[in-house]
PDB file of N, CA and C in Angstrom:
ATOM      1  N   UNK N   1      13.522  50.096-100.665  1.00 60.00           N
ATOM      2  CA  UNK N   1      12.958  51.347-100.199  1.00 60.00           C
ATOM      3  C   UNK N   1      11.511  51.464-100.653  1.00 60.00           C
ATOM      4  N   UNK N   2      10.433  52.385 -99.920  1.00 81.00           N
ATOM      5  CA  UNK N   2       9.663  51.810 -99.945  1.00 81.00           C
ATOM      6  C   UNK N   2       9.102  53.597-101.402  1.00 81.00           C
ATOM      7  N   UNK N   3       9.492  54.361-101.536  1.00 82.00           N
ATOM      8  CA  UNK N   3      10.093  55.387-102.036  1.00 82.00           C
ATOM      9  C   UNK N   3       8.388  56.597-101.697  1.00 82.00           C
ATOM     10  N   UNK N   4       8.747  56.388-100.428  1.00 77.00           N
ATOM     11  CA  UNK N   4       8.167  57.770 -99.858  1.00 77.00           C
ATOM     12  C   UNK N   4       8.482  58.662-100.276  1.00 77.00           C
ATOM     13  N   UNK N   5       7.712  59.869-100.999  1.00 77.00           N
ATOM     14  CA  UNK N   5       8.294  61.332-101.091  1.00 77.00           C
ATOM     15  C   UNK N   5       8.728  62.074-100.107  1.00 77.00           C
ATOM     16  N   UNK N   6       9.637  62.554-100.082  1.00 82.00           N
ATOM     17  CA  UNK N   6      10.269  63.654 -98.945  1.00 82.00           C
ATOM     18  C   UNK N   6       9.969  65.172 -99.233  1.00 82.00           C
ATOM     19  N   UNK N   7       9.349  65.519 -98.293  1.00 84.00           N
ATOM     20  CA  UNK N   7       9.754  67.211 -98.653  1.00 84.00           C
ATOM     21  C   UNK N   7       9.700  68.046 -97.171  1.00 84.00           C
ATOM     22  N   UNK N   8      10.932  68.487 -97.304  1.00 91.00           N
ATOM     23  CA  UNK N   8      11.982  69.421 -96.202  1.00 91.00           C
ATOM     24  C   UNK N   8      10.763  70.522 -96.113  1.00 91.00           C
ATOM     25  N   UNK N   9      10.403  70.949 -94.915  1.00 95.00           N
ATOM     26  CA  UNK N   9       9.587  72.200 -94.488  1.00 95.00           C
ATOM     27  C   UNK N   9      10.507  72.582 -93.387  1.00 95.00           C
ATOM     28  N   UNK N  10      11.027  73.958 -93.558  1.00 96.00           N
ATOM     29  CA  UNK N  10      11.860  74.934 -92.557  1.00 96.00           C
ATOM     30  C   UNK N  10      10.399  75.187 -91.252  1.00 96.00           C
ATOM     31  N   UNK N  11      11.160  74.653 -90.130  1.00 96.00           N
ATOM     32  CA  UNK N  11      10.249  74.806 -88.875  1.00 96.00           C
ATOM     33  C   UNK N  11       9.564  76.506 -88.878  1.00 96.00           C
ATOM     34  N   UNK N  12      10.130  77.397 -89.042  1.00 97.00           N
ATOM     35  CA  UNK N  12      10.018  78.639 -89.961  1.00 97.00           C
ATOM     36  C   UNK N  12       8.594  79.168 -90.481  1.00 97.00           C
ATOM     37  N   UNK N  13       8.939  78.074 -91.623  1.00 97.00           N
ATOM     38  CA  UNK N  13       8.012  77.816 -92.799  1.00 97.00           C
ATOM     39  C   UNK N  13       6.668  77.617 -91.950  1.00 97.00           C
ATOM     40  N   UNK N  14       6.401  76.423 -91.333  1.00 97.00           N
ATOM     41  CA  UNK N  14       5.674  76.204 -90.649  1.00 97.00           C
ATOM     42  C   UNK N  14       4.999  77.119 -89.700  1.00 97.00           C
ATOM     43  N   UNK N  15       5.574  77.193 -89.150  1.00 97.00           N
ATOM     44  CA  UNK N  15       5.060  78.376 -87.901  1.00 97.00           C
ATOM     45  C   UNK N  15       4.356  80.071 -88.785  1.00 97.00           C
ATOM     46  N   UNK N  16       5.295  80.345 -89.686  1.00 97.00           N
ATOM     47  CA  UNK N  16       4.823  81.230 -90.103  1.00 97.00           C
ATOM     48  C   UNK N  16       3.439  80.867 -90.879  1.00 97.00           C
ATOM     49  N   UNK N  17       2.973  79.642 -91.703  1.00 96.00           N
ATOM     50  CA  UNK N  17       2.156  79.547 -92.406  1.00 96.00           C
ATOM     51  C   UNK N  17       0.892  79.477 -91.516  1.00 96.00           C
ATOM     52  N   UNK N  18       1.121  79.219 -90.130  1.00 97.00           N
ATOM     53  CA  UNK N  18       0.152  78.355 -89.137  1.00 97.00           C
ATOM     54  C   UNK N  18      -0.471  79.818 -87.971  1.00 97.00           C
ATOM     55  N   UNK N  19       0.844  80.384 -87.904  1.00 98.00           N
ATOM     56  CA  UNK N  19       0.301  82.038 -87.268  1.00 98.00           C
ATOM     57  C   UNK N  19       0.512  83.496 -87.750  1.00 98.00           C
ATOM     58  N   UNK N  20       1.420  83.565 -89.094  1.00 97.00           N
ATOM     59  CA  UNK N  20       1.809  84.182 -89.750  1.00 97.00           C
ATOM     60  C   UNK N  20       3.347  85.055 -89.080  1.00 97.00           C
ATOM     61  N   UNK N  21       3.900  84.197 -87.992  1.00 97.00           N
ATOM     62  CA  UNK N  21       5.238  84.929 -87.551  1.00 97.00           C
ATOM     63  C   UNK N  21       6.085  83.388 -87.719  1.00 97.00           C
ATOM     64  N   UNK N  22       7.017  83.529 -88.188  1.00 97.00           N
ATOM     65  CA  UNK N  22       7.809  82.474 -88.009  1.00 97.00           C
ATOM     66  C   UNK N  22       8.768  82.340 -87.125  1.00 97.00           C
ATOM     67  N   UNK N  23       8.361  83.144 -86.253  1.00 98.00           N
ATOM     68  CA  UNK N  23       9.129  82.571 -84.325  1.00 98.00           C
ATOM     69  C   UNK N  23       8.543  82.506 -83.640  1.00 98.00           C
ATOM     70  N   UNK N  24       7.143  82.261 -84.165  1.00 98.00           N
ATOM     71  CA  UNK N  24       6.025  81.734 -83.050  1.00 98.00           C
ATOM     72  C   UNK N  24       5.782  80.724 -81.968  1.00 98.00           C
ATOM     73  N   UNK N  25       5.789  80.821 -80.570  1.00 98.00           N
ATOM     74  CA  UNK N  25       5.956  80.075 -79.857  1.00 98.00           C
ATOM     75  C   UNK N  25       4.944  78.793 -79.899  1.00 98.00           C
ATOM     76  N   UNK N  26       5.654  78.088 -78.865  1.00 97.00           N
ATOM     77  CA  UNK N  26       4.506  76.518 -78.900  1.00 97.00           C
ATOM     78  C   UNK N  26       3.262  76.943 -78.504  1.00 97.00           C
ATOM     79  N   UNK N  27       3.104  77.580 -77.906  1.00 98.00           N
ATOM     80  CA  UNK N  27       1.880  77.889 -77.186  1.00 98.00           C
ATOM     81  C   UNK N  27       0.697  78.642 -78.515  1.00 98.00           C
ATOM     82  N   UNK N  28       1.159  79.505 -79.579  1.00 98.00           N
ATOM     83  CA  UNK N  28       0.784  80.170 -80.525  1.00 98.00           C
ATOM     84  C   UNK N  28       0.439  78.808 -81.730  1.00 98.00           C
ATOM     85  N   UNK N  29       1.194  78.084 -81.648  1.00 98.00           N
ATOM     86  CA  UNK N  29       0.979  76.727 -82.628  1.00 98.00           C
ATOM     87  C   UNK N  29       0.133  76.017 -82.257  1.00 98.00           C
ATOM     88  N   UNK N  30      -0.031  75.767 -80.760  1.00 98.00           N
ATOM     89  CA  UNK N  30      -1.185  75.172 -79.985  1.00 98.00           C
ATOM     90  C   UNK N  30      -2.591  75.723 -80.638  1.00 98.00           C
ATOM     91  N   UNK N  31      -2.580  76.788 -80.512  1.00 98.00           N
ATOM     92  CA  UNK N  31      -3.930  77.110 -80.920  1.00 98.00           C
ATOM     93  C   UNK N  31      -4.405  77.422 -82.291  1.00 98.00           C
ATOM     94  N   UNK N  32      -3.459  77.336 -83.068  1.00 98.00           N
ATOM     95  CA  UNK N  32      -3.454  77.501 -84.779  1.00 98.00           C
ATOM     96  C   UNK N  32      -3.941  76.489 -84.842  1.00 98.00           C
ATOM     97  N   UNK N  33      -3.405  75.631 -84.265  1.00 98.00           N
ATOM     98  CA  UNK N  33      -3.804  73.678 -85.032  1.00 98.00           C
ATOM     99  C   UNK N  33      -5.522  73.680 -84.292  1.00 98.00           C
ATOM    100  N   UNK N  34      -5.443  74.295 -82.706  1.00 98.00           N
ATOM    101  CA  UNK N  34      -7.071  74.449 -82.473  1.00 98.00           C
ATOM    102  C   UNK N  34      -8.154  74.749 -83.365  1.00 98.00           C
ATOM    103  N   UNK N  35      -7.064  76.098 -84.144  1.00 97.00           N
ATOM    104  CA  UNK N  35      -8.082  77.280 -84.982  1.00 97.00           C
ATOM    105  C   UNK N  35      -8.616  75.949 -86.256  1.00 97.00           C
ATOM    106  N   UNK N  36      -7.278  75.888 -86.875  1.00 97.00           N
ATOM    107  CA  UNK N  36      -7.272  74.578 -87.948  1.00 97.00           C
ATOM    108  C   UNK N  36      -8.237  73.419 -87.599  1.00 97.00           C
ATOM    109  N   UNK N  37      -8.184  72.923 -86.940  1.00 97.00           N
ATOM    110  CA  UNK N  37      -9.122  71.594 -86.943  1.00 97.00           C
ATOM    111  C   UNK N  37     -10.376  71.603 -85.705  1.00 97.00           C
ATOM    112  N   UNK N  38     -10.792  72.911 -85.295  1.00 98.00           N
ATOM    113  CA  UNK N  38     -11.840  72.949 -84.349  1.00 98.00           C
ATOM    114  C   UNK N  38     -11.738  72.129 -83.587  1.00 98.00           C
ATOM    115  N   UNK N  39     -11.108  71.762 -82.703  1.00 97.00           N
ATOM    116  CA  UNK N  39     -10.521  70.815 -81.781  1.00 97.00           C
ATOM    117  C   UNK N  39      -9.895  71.397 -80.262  1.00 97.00           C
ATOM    118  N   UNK N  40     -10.316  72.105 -79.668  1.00 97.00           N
ATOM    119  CA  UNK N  40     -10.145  72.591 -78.346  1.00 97.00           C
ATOM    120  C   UNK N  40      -8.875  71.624 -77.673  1.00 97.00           C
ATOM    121  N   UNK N  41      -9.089  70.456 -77.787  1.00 97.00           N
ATOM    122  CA  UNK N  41      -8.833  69.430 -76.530  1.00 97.00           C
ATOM    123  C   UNK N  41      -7.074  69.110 -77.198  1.00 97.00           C
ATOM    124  N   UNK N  42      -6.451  69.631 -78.360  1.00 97.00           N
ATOM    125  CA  UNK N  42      -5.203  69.587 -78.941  1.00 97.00           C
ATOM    126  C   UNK N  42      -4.479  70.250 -77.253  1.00 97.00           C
ATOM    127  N   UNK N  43      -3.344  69.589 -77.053  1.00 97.00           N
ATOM    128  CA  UNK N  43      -2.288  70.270 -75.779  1.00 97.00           C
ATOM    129  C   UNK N  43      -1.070  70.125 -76.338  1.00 97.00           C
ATOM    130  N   UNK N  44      -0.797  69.193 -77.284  1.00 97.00           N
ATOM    131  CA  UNK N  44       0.139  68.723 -76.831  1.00 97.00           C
ATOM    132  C   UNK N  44       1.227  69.422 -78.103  1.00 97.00           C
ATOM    133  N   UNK N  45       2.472  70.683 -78.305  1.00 97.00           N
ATOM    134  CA  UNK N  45       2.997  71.299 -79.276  1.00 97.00           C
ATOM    135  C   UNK N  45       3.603  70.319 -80.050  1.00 97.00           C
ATOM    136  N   UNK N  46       3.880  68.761 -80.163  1.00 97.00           N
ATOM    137  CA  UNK N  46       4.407  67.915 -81.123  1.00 97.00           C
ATOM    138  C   UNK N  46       3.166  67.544 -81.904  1.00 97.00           C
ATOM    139  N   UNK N  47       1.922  67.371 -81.273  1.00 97.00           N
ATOM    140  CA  UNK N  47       0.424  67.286 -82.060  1.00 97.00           C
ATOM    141  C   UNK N  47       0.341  68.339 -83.000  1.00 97.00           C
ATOM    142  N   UNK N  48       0.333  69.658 -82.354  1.00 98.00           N
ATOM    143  CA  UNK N  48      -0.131  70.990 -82.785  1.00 98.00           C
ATOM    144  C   UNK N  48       0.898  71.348 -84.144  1.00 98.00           C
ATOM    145  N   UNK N  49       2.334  71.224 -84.405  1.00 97.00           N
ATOM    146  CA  UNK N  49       3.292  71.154 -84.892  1.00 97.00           C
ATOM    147  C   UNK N  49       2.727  70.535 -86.311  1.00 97.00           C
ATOM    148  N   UNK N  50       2.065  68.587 -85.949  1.00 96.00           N
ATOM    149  CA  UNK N  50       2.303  67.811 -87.027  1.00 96.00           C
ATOM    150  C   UNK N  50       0.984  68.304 -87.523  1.00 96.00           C
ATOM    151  N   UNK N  51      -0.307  68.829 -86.738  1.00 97.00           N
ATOM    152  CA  UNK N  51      -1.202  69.095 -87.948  1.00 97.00           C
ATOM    153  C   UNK N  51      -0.813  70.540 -88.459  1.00 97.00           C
ATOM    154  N   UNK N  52      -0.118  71.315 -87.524  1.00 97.00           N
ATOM    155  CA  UNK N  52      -0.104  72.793 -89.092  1.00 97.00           C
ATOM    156  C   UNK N  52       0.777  72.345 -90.709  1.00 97.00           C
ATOM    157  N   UNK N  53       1.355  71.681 -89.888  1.00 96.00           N
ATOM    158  CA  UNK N  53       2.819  70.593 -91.110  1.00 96.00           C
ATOM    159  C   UNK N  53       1.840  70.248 -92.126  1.00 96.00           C
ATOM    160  N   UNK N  54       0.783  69.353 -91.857  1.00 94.00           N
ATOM    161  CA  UNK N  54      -0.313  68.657 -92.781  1.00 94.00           C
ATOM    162  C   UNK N  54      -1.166  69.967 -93.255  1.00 94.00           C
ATOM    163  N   UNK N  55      -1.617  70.530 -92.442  1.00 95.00           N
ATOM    164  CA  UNK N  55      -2.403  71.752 -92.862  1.00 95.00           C
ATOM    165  C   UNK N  55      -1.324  72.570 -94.517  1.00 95.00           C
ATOM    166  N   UNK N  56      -0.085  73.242 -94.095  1.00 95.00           N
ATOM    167  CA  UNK N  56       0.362  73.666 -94.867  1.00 95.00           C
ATOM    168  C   UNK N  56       0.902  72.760 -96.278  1.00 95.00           C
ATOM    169  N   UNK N  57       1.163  71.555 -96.019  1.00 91.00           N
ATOM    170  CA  UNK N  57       1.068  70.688 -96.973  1.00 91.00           C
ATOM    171  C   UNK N  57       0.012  70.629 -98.281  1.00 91.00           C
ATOM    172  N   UNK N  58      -1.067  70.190 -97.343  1.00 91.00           N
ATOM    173  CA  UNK N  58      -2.183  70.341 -98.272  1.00 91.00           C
ATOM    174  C   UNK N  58      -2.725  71.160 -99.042  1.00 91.00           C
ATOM    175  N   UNK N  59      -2.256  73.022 -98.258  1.00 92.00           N
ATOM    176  CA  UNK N  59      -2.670  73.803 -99.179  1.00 92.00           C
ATOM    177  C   UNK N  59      -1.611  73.774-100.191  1.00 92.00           C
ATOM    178  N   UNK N  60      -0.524  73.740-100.049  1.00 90.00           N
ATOM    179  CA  UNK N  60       0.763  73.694-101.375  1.00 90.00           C
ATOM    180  C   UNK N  60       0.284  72.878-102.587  1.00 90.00           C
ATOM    181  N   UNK N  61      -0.693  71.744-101.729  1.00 86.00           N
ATOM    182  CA  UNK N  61      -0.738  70.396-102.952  1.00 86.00           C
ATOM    183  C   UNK N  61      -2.303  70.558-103.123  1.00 86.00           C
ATOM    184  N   UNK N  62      -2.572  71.630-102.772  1.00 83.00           N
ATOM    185  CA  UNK N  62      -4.329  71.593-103.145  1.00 83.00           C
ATOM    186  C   UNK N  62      -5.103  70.392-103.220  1.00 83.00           C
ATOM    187  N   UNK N  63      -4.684  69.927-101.910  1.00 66.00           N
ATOM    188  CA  UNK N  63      -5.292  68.975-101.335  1.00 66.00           C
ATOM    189  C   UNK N  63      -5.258  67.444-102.111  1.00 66.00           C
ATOM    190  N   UNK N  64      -4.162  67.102-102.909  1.00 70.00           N
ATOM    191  CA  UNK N  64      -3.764  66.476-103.408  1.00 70.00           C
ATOM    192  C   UNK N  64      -2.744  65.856-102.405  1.00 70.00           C
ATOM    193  N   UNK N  65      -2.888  64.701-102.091  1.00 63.00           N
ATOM    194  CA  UNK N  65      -2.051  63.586-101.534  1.00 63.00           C
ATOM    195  C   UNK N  65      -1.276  62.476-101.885  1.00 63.00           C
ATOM    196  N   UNK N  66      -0.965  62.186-103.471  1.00 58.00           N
ATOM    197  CA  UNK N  66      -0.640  61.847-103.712  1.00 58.00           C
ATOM    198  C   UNK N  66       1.192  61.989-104.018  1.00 58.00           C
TER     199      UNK N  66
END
């Protein structure tokens, strides 16, 4: 194993950290990840999804990646 850390984020979790409702639709995540990375040209809600995921990550780990 190659011993990746795991850590479980409730889809929830996410959404709420990214628009502040956590039943926020795809379309509302679409443009969080816009807001997040100044990036207009994001469409696609599995894109938009994995950067609020990274977004909220990073602030937990204060930008620590290790």
């Amino acid at each position: 194993a190659n011993r990746i850390p795991y850590i479980g984020v409730p889809v929830g979790t996410n959404k709420k950290w990214a628009t502040g409702r956590g039943n926020a639709p795809k379309g509302e995540m679409i443009k969080a990840a816009q807001r997040i990375t100044g990036n207009e040209r994001i469409t696609s809600h599995d894109e938009a999804d994995a950067i609020c995921l990274l977004s909220y990550y990073l602030h937990q780990n204060k930008g620590n990646t290790a």
